[in-house]
CSV table of C-alpha atoms in Angstrom, one decimal:
chain,number,residue,atom,x,y,z
S,1,MET,CA,-16.6,17.7,-8.5
S,2,ASP,CA,-16.4,15.2,-11.4
S,3,LEU,CA,-15.0,11.7,-10.9
S,4,ASP,CA,-11.5,11.1,-12.2
S,5,PRO,CA,-12.0,9.1,-15.4
S,6,ASN,CA,-8.9,7.0,-14.5
S,7,LEU,CA,-10.4,5.5,-11.4
S,8,THR,CA,-11.0,1.8,-11.3
S,9,ILE,CA,-14.5,0.4,-11.8
S,10,SER,CA,-14.6,-0.5,-8.2
S,11,ASP,CA,-13.5,2.9,-7.0
S,12,VAL,CA,-16.2,4.6,-9.2
S,13,LEU,CA,-18.9,2.4,-7.6
S,14,VAL,CA,-17.7,3.2,-4.1
S,15,LEU,CA,-17.2,6.9,-4.6
S,16,GLU,CA,-20.6,7.3,-6.3
S,17,ASN,CA,-22.1,5.5,-3.4
S,18,LEU,CA,-20.5,7.8,-0.9
S,19,LEU,CA,-21.2,11.0,-2.8
S,20,ASP,CA,-24.8,10.0,-3.1
S,21,ASP,CA,-25.0,9.6,0.7
S,22,VAL,CA,-23.6,13.2,1.0
S,23,LYS,CA,-26.1,14.5,-1.5
S,24,THR,CA,-29.0,12.7,0.2
S,25,GLN,CA,-28.0,13.9,3.7
S,26,ARG,CA,-27.7,17.5,2.6
S,27,SER,CA,-31.2,17.4,1.0
S,28,GLU,CA,-33.9,18.8,3.2
S,29,GLY,CA,-37.5,17.7,3.8
S,30,GLN,CA,-37.0,13.9,3.1
S,31,ASP,CA,-38.7,11.2,5.0
S,32,ARG,CA,-36.0,9.6,7.2
S,33,GLU,CA,-37.3,6.1,7.0
S,34,ALA,CA,-37.6,6.3,3.3
S,35,VAL,CA,-34.0,7.6,3.0
S,36,ILE,CA,-32.7,4.7,5.2
S,37,ARG,CA,-34.5,2.1,3.1
S,38,SER,CA,-33.3,3.7,-0.1
S,39,ARG,CA,-29.7,3.8,1.1
S,40,THR,CA,-29.8,0.2,2.3
S,41,SER,CA,-31.1,-0.9,-1.1
S,42,LYS,CA,-28.5,1.1,-2.9
S,43,ASP,CA,-25.7,-0.3,-0.7
S,44,GLU,CA,-26.8,-3.8,-1.4
S,45,GLU,CA,-27.0,-3.2,-5.1
S,46,THR,CA,-23.5,-1.7,-5.2
S,47,VAL,CA,-22.0,-4.6,-3.1
S,48,LYS,CA,-23.5,-7.1,-5.5
S,49,LYS,CA,-21.9,-5.3,-8.5
S,50,LEU,CA,-18.5,-5.3,-6.7
S,51,GLN,CA,-18.8,-9.0,-5.8
S,52,ALA,CA,-19.7,-9.9,-9.4
S,53,LEU,CA,-16.5,-8.2,-10.7
S,54,ASN,CA,-14.6,-10.6,-8.4
S,55,ASP,CA,-16.6,-13.8,-9.0
S,56,PRO,CA,-15.1,-16.0,-11.8
S,57,HIS,CA,-18.5,-17.7,-12.2
S,58,HIS,CA,-20.4,-14.5,-12.8
S,59,SER,CA,-20.9,-13.0,-16.3
S,60,ASP,CA,-19.6,-9.6,-15.1
S,61,PHE,CA,-16.3,-11.1,-13.8
S,62,GLU,CA,-13.3,-9.1,-14.9
S,63,PRO,CA,-9.7,-10.1,-14.1
S,64,SER,CA,-7.0,-7.5,-13.7
S,65,VAL,CA,-4.7,-8.0,-16.6
S,66,VAL,CA,-2.8,-4.7,-16.8
S,67,PHE,CA,-3.1,-1.8,-14.5
S,68,THR,CA,-3.3,1.1,-17.0
S,69,TRP,CA,-6.7,0.0,-18.3
S,70,ASP,CA,-9.6,-2.1,-17.1
S,71,LEU,CA,-10.1,-5.1,-19.3
S,72,ARG,CA,-13.4,-3.8,-20.7
S,73,ASP,CA,-11.6,-0.6,-21.8
S,74,LEU,CA,-8.8,-2.4,-23.8
S,75,ARG,CA,-9.2,-1.6,-27.4
S,76,LEU,CA,-7.3,-4.1,-29.5
S,77,TYR,CA,-7.5,-5.3,-33.1
S,78,PRO,CA,-9.8,-8.3,-33.1
S,79,TRP,CA,-7.0,-10.7,-34.1
S,80,LEU,CA,-4.8,-9.4,-31.3
S,81,ASP,CA,-7.6,-10.0,-28.8
S,82,LYS,CA,-8.4,-13.4,-30.1
S,83,TRP,CA,-4.9,-14.8,-30.7
S,84,ILE,CA,-2.8,-13.0,-28.1
S,85,LEU,CA,-4.8,-11.5,-25.2
S,86,GLN,CA,-7.4,-14.1,-24.6
S,87,PRO,CA,-5.0,-17.1,-24.8
S,88,TYR,CA,-2.6,-15.2,-22.4
S,89,ILE,CA,-5.4,-14.5,-19.9
S,90,ALA,CA,-6.5,-18.2,-20.1
S,91,LEU,CA,-3.0,-19.4,-19.5
S,92,ALA,CA,-2.3,-16.9,-16.7
S,93,LYS,CA,-5.4,-17.9,-14.8
S,94,GLN,CA,-3.9,-21.4,-14.6
S,95,ILE,CA,-0.8,-20.0,-13.0
S,96,VAL,CA,-1.9,-17.3,-10.6
S,97,ARG,CA,-3.4,-18.3,-7.3
S,98,HIS,CA,-6.5,-16.1,-7.8
S,99,GLU,CA,-8.1,-15.7,-11.2
S,100,THR,CA,-8.5,-12.0,-10.7
S,101,ASP,CA,-4.7,-11.7,-10.4
S,102,VAL,CA,-3.5,-12.1,-14.0
S,103,VAL,CA,-1.8,-8.7,-13.6
S,104,MET,CA,0.6,-10.2,-11.1
S,105,LEU,CA,2.0,-12.5,-13.7
S,106,SER,CA,2.0,-9.7,-16.2
S,107,HIS,CA,4.2,-7.7,-13.9
S,108,ILE,CA,6.5,-10.5,-13.0
S,109,LEU,CA,7.1,-11.1,-16.7
S,110,LEU,CA,7.7,-7.4,-17.2
S,111,TYR,CA,10.4,-7.3,-14.5
S,112,PHE,CA,12.2,-10.4,-15.8
S,113,THR,CA,12.2,-9.1,-19.3
S,114,THR,CA,13.3,-5.5,-18.5
S,115,SER,CA,14.8,-5.0,-15.0
S,116,VAL,CA,16.9,-8.1,-14.8
S,117,PRO,CA,18.5,-8.0,-18.3
S,118,SER,CA,19.0,-4.3,-18.0
S,119,ALA,CA,20.9,-4.8,-14.7
S,120,ILE,CA,23.0,-7.6,-16.2
S,121,VAL,CA,24.0,-5.4,-19.2
S,122,LEU,CA,24.9,-2.5,-16.9
S,123,TYR,CA,27.4,-4.7,-15.1
S,124,TYR,CA,28.7,-6.1,-18.4
S,125,ARG,CA,29.0,-2.8,-20.2
S,126,PHE,CA,28.2,0.3,-18.1
S,127,SER,CA,27.2,3.7,-19.5
S,128,TRP,CA,25.9,6.7,-17.6
S,129,ILE,CA,22.9,7.1,-19.9
S,130,HIS,CA,21.9,3.5,-19.4
S,131,GLY,CA,22.5,3.8,-15.7
S,132,ILE,CA,20.2,6.8,-15.4
S,133,LEU,CA,17.5,5.3,-17.6
S,134,HIS,CA,17.7,2.0,-15.6
S,135,TRP,CA,17.2,3.9,-12.4
S,136,LEU,CA,14.3,5.9,-13.8
S,137,MET,CA,12.7,2.6,-15.0
S,138,GLN,CA,13.0,1.1,-11.6
S,139,SER,CA,11.7,4.2,-9.9
S,140,TYR,CA,8.5,3.8,-12.1
S,141,TYR,CA,8.2,0.1,-11.2
S,142,THR,CA,9.0,0.3,-7.5
S,143,GLY,CA,5.6,1.3,-6.1
S,144,THR,CA,3.6,-1.3,-8.0
S,145,TYR,CA,6.3,-4.0,-7.3
S,146,THR,CA,6.3,-3.1,-3.6
S,147,LEU,CA,2.5,-3.6,-3.4
S,148,LEU,CA,2.8,-6.9,-5.4
S,149,MET,CA,5.2,-8.0,-2.7
S,150,HIS,CA,2.8,-6.7,-0.1
S,151,GLN,CA,0.3,-9.2,-1.4
S,152,HIS,CA,3.0,-11.9,-1.6
S,153,ILE,CA,4.1,-11.6,2.0
S,154,HIS,CA,0.6,-11.5,3.5
S,155,MET,CA,-0.7,-14.4,1.3
S,156,GLY,CA,2.4,-16.6,1.3
S,157,GLY,CA,2.8,-16.2,-2.4
S,158,VAL,CA,0.8,-15.2,-5.5
S,159,LEU,CA,1.0,-18.2,-7.7
S,160,LYS,CA,-0.6,-21.7,-7.6
S,161,LEU,CA,1.2,-24.2,-5.4
S,162,LYS,CA,2.5,-26.2,-8.4
S,163,TYR,CA,4.7,-23.1,-9.1
S,164,ARG,CA,5.7,-22.5,-5.5
S,165,TRP,CA,9.4,-23.1,-6.3
S,166,PHE,CA,9.3,-20.0,-8.6
S,167,ASP,CA,6.9,-18.1,-6.4
S,168,MET,CA,9.3,-18.3,-3.4
S,169,THR,CA,12.4,-17.8,-5.5
S,170,PHE,CA,11.8,-14.8,-7.8
S,171,PRO,CA,11.8,-12.2,-4.9
S,172,TYR,CA,15.4,-13.0,-4.2
S,173,ILE,CA,16.2,-11.8,-7.7
S,174,THR,CA,13.9,-8.9,-8.1
S,175,ASP,CA,13.7,-7.5,-4.5
S,176,ARG,CA,17.2,-6.0,-4.5
S,177,LEU,CA,16.7,-4.4,-7.9
S,178,MET,CA,13.6,-2.6,-6.5
S,179,GLY,CA,15.4,-1.4,-3.4
S,180,HIS,CA,14.2,-4.1,-1.0
S,181,THR,CA,16.6,-6.0,1.3
S,182,TRP,CA,15.9,-9.7,1.4
S,183,ASN,CA,12.9,-10.7,3.6
S,184,SER,CA,13.0,-7.4,5.6
S,185,TYR,CA,9.6,-6.3,4.3
S,186,TYR,CA,8.1,-9.5,5.6
S,187,TYR,CA,9.6,-9.3,9.1
S,188,HIS,CA,9.1,-5.6,9.5
S,189,HIS,CA,5.6,-5.4,8.0
S,190,VAL,CA,3.9,-8.7,8.8
S,191,LYS,CA,5.6,-9.9,11.9
S,192,HIS,CA,6.0,-6.5,13.5
S,193,HIS,CA,3.9,-3.6,12.1
S,194,HIS,CA,0.7,-5.6,11.9
S,195,VAL,CA,1.2,-6.9,15.4
S,196,GLU,CA,1.8,-3.5,16.9
S,197,GLY,CA,-0.6,-1.6,14.7
S,198,ASN,CA,1.0,1.9,14.9
S,199,GLY,CA,1.1,1.5,18.7
S,200,PRO,CA,4.0,2.5,21.1
S,201,ASP,CA,6.1,-0.6,20.3
S,202,ASP,CA,5.8,-0.2,16.5
S,203,LEU,CA,9.2,1.0,15.2
S,204,SER,CA,7.4,2.8,12.4
S,205,SER,CA,4.8,4.3,14.7
S,206,THR,CA,3.9,7.9,14.1
S,207,ILE,CA,2.3,8.7,17.5
S,208,ARG,CA,5.5,10.2,19.0
S,209,TYR,CA,5.9,12.7,16.2
S,210,GLN,CA,4.2,15.9,15.2
S,211,ARG,CA,2.9,14.7,11.9
S,212,ASP,CA,2.8,18.1,10.1
S,213,ASP,CA,6.4,19.0,11.1
S,214,LEU,CA,9.3,18.6,8.6
S,215,PHE,CA,11.9,18.2,11.3
S,216,ASP,CA,9.9,15.4,13.0
S,217,PHE,CA,9.5,13.6,9.7
S,218,LEU,CA,13.2,13.8,9.0
S,219,CYS,CA,13.9,12.3,12.5
S,220,TYR,CA,11.4,9.6,11.7
S,221,PHE,CA,13.0,8.8,8.4
S,222,GLY,CA,16.5,9.1,9.7
S,223,ARG,CA,15.8,6.6,12.5
S,224,PHE,CA,14.4,4.1,10.1
S,225,LEU,CA,17.2,4.5,7.5
S,226,VAL,CA,20.1,4.3,10.0
S,227,GLY,CA,18.7,2.1,12.7
S,228,VAL,CA,16.2,-0.5,11.4
S,229,TRP,CA,18.9,-3.1,10.7
S,230,PHE,CA,19.5,-3.1,14.5
S,231,GLU,CA,16.2,-2.1,16.0
S,232,LEU,CA,14.1,-4.7,14.3
S,233,PRO,CA,16.1,-7.7,15.5
S,234,ARG,CA,16.2,-6.0,19.0
S,235,TYR,CA,12.4,-5.7,18.9
S,236,PHE,CA,12.0,-9.4,18.3
S,237,PHE,CA,14.6,-10.2,20.9
S,238,ARG,CA,12.8,-8.1,23.5
S,239,LYS,CA,9.5,-9.8,22.7
S,240,GLY,CA,11.1,-13.2,23.2
S,241,ASN,CA,11.0,-14.2,19.5
S,242,LEU,CA,14.6,-15.3,19.0
S,243,PRO,CA,14.1,-17.0,15.6
S,244,CYS,CA,12.6,-13.8,14.1
S,245,ALA,CA,15.4,-11.7,15.7
S,246,PHE,CA,18.0,-13.9,14.1
S,247,LYS,CA,16.4,-14.1,10.7
S,248,ALA,CA,15.6,-10.4,10.5
S,249,GLY,CA,19.1,-9.4,11.5
S,250,THR,CA,20.8,-11.9,9.3
S,251,TRP,CA,18.9,-11.1,6.1
S,252,GLU,CA,19.4,-7.4,6.6
S,253,ILE,CA,23.1,-7.7,7.2
S,254,LEU,CA,23.5,-10.1,4.3
S,255,SER,CA,21.7,-7.6,2.0
S,256,LEU,CA,23.8,-4.7,3.1
S,257,ALA,CA,27.0,-6.7,2.9
S,258,SER,CA,26.2,-7.9,-0.7
S,259,MET,CA,25.7,-4.3,-1.7
S,260,TYR,CA,29.0,-3.4,-0.2
S,261,TRP,CA,30.7,-6.4,-2.0
S,262,ALA,CA,29.1,-5.5,-5.3
S,263,TRP,CA,30.3,-1.8,-4.9
S,264,ASN,CA,33.9,-2.9,-4.3
S,265,TYR,CA,34.3,-5.9,-6.5
S,266,LEU,CA,31.8,-5.6,-9.4
S,267,GLY,CA,31.9,-1.9,-9.9
S,268,TRP,CA,30.6,1.1,-8.0
S,269,LYS,CA,28.9,2.7,-11.0
S,270,PRO,CA,26.5,-0.1,-11.9
S,271,THR,CA,25.9,-0.8,-8.2
S,272,LEU,CA,25.0,2.8,-7.6
S,273,PHE,CA,22.2,2.6,-10.2
S,274,CYS,CA,21.1,-1.0,-9.7
S,275,PHE,CA,21.1,-1.2,-5.9
S,276,VAL,CA,22.2,1.9,-3.9
S,277,LEU,CA,19.8,4.5,-5.4
S,278,PRO,CA,16.8,2.1,-5.4
S,279,PHE,CA,17.6,1.2,-1.8
S,280,MET,CA,17.7,4.8,-0.6
S,281,GLN,CA,14.7,5.8,-2.7
S,282,LEU,CA,12.6,2.9,-1.4
S,283,ARG,CA,13.4,3.5,2.2
S,284,LEU,CA,12.3,7.1,1.8
S,285,GLY,CA,9.2,6.1,0.0
S,286,LEU,CA,8.2,3.5,2.6
S,287,MET,CA,8.5,6.1,5.4
S,288,VAL,CA,6.7,8.8,3.4
S,289,GLY,CA,3.9,6.3,2.6
S,290,ASN,CA,3.6,5.1,6.2
S,291,TRP,CA,3.6,8.6,7.5
S,292,GLY,CA,0.7,9.4,5.2
S,293,GLN,CA,-1.2,6.2,6.1
S,294,HIS,CA,-0.9,6.8,9.9
S,295,ALA,CA,-0.7,10.6,10.1
S,296,PHE,CA,-4.2,11.1,11.3
S,297,VAL,CA,-4.6,9.3,14.7
S,298,ASP,CA,-7.7,9.9,16.8
S,299,GLU,CA,-7.0,11.7,20.0
S,300,VAL,CA,-9.8,9.9,21.8
S,301,ASP,CA,-9.4,6.3,20.7
S,302,PRO,CA,-6.0,5.9,18.9
S,303,ASN,CA,-6.1,2.1,19.3
S,304,SER,CA,-9.0,1.8,16.8
S,305,ASP,CA,-8.0,0.7,13.3
S,306,PHE,CA,-10.8,2.9,12.0
S,307,ARG,CA,-9.3,5.9,13.7
S,308,SER,CA,-5.6,5.4,13.2
S,309,SER,CA,-5.5,4.7,9.5
S,310,ILE,CA,-7.3,6.1,6.5
S,311,THR,CA,-8.9,5.2,3.2
S,312,LEU,CA,-8.0,6.7,-0.1
S,313,ILE,CA,-10.0,6.6,-3.4
S,314,ASP,CA,-7.4,7.6,-5.9
S,315,VAL,CA,-5.7,6.4,-9.1
S,316,ALA,CA,-2.2,6.0,-7.9
S,317,SER,CA,-3.0,3.9,-4.8
S,318,ASN,CA,-5.8,1.7,-6.2
S,319,ARG,CA,-5.3,1.4,-9.9
S,320,PHE,CA,-1.5,0.9,-9.9
S,321,CYS,CA,-0.9,-0.4,-6.4
S,322,TYR,CA,-3.4,-3.2,-5.7
S,323,ASN,CA,-6.0,-1.1,-3.8
S,324,ASP,CA,-3.4,0.1,-1.3
S,325,GLY,CA,-5.7,3.1,-0.7
S,326,TYR,CA,-8.0,0.9,1.4
S,327,HIS,CA,-5.6,0.9,4.3
S,328,THR,CA,-8.1,0.7,7.1
S,329,SER,CA,-9.6,-2.3,5.5
S,330,HIS,CA,-6.2,-3.9,5.2
S,331,HIS,CA,-5.5,-3.3,8.9
S,332,LEU,CA,-8.9,-4.8,9.8
S,333,ASN,CA,-8.0,-7.9,7.9
S,334,PRO,CA,-4.4,-8.1,6.7
S,335,ARG,CA,-5.0,-11.3,4.8
S,336,ARG,CA,-8.0,-9.9,2.8
S,337,HIS,CA,-7.4,-10.2,-0.9
S,338,TRP,CA,-6.8,-6.8,-2.5
S,339,ARG,CA,-9.8,-7.0,-4.9
S,340,ASP,CA,-12.1,-7.5,-1.9
S,341,HIS,CA,-11.3,-4.2,-0.2
S,342,PRO,CA,-13.9,-2.1,-1.9
S,343,VAL,CA,-16.6,-4.7,-1.1
S,344,ALA,CA,-15.5,-4.9,2.5
S,345,PHE,CA,-15.5,-1.1,2.8
S,346,LEU,CA,-19.1,-0.8,1.7
S,347,GLN,CA,-20.2,-3.7,3.8
S,348,GLN,CA,-18.8,-2.0,6.9
S,349,LYS,CA,-19.7,1.6,5.8
S,350,ASP,CA,-21.9,2.1,8.8
S,351,ARG,CA,-19.0,1.2,11.1
S,352,TYR,CA,-16.7,3.5,9.3
S,353,THR,CA,-19.3,6.2,9.7
S,354,SER,CA,-19.9,5.6,13.4
S,355,GLU,CA,-16.2,5.6,14.1
S,356,ASN,CA,-15.7,8.9,12.3
S,357,ALA,CA,-13.2,7.2,9.9
S,358,LEU,CA,-11.4,9.4,7.3
S,359,VAL,CA,-11.9,8.8,3.6
S,360,PHE,CA,-10.1,11.0,1.0
S,361,ARG,CA,-10.3,11.2,-2.7
S,362,ASP,CA,-7.9,12.3,-5.5
S,363,ILE,CA,-4.8,12.3,-3.3
S,364,ASP,CA,-2.3,9.6,-2.6
S,365,TYR,CA,-0.2,8.9,0.6
S,366,ILE,CA,2.8,10.7,-0.8
S,367,MET,CA,0.8,13.9,-1.4
S,368,ILE,CA,-0.9,13.6,1.9
S,369,THR,CA,2.5,13.7,3.6
S,370,VAL,CA,3.6,16.6,1.4
S,371,ARG,CA,0.4,18.6,2.2
S,372,LEU,CA,0.8,17.9,5.9
S,373,LEU,CA,4.4,19.0,5.9
S,374,ARG,CA,3.2,22.2,4.2
S,375,LYS,CA,0.4,22.4,6.8
S,376,ASP,CA,-2.0,22.7,4.0
S,377,TYR,CA,-5.0,21.4,5.9
S,378,HIS,CA,-7.5,23.2,3.7
S,379,HIS,CA,-6.4,21.2,0.6
S,380,LEU,CA,-6.7,18.0,2.7
S,381,ALA,CA,-10.2,19.2,3.8
S,382,LYS,CA,-11.2,19.6,0.2
S,383,CYS,CA,-10.1,16.0,-0.5
S,384,LEU,CA,-12.1,14.5,2.4
S,385,VAL,CA,-15.2,12.5,1.4
S,386,PRO,CA,-17.4,13.2,4.5
S,387,LEU,CA,-19.1,10.4,6.3
S,388,GLY,CA,-22.0,10.8,8.8
S,389,ASP,CA,-21.6,13.9,11.0
S,390,GLN,CA,-18.7,15.1,8.9
S,391,ILE,CA,-21.1,15.9,6.1
S,392,GLY,CA,-22.5,18.9,8.0
S,393,MET,CA,-19.1,20.4,8.7
S,394,GLU,CA,-17.7,23.4,6.9
S,395,GLN,CA,-14.3,23.3,5.2
S,396,ASP,CA,-12.7,25.2,8.0
S,397,GLU,CA,-14.1,22.9,10.6
S,398,ILE,CA,-12.9,19.9,8.7
S,399,ALA,CA,-9.4,21.4,8.4
S,400,GLN,CA,-9.3,22.0,12.2
S,401,MET,CA,-10.6,18.5,12.9
S,402,LEU,CA,-7.8,17.1,10.7
S,403,ARG,CA,-5.2,19.3,12.5
S,404,THR,CA,-6.2,17.8,15.9
S,405,LYS,CA,-5.4,14.3,14.6
S,406,THR,CA,-1.8,15.0,13.7
S,407,ARG,CA,-0.7,16.1,17.2
S,408,ARG,CA,2.2,14.3,18.9
S,409,PHE,CA,1.1,12.1,21.8
S,410,THR,CA,2.9,12.7,25.1
S,411,GLU,CA,4.3,9.7,27.0
S,412,ASP,CA,1.7,10.1,29.6
S,413,GLU,CA,-1.1,10.0,27.0
S,414,ILE,CA,0.6,6.9,25.4
S,415,GLU,CA,0.6,5.2,28.8
S,416,ARG,CA,-3.1,5.9,29.3
S,417,LYS,CA,-4.4,5.3,25.8
S,418,PHE,CA,-2.4,2.3,24.7
S,419,PRO,CA,-2.9,-0.4,27.3
S,420,ARG,CA,-0.2,-3.1,27.2
S,421,ARG,CA,-1.2,-6.0,25.0
S,422,THR,CA,-0.1,-9.6,25.0
S,423,GLN,CA,0.6,-10.6,21.4
S,424,SER,CA,1.8,-13.8,19.7
S,425,HIS,CA,4.8,-13.2,17.5
S,426,HIS,CA,5.0,-16.7,15.9
């Protein structure tokens, strides 16, 4: 199978490395020691290439400027490159916290020059065509924006400290336009989901659901949509974290109240397209995504991050959404910079292999959820990039293996396989 030409440079290097492992292991009559030496040398070489891409002091360093193209693939008129692009990159490097992250400033500027003025005009002079176009634009932006904020909440901002005032302020303007409620992503994702890790106390845990059943998914989504405003503060209260309980509840209620106020006093039509539809759409998207990220949970050791989350090598997740496909790597180290995930993955490849971790290609989390709800395990099996013992498995065996990892856990199994943990919630 050919590589997708739209993959990032890093994804190409990682996928070529994995596919070479598959080819080597399937070849017969090779000296085992020689194979191990060759593989180790190849891994080290690939890791060095990936590290060079992220190292501002290396000649191969390449910042992310826009997501559609890698910098080396941008074809501009020489004068545009010299007088527009390069000065912009130089300036942006002085503003963003990491020199790789020019794309973050690019997107913040994009949102403030399109989303914000468009919403203002909608409230000033509404038209149905503008409303629909605005919503479609926001729908296109939302995935990338959400993963920008994913970096923001884990790293405590994305800009240099001298711009902290703006770094901490802009989400209060843009979050609502993208469907987020104020600060809820931080409290739910950082202070709750990464503490519980898809375990029994995780409000977005998938373990109590049959992950290839549409009714179970609808129950999962419905619970989040209707109850998270109450359940998240209650979770913090039960854990003894009263400050987080108060803040999470207050911000969620203020966000919903402001939407109600805008609907009644500023006009229901612009509010529908600026806030209500993005809100409903994002909440569905978050649950579809989380379902796909944590659908395959190992029946033997469901506590392992290697066995309760997956890795994707695909365009949608990694080119446009800050390497979101490396979800296992993210759970192993939530504060790991997004550009470091491919490096970390290869550096821990042996551990991924020994843990029977799952790696897929050419499919994103949304389509994993869709394929699961259609019980299309054979398509998912075709997308699997086999590691270790998985390499010798037939497609039917892989499909059956995947099926066993989507089964609902009983309460008795949960009691036995998820020992109670004492966690800090501060």
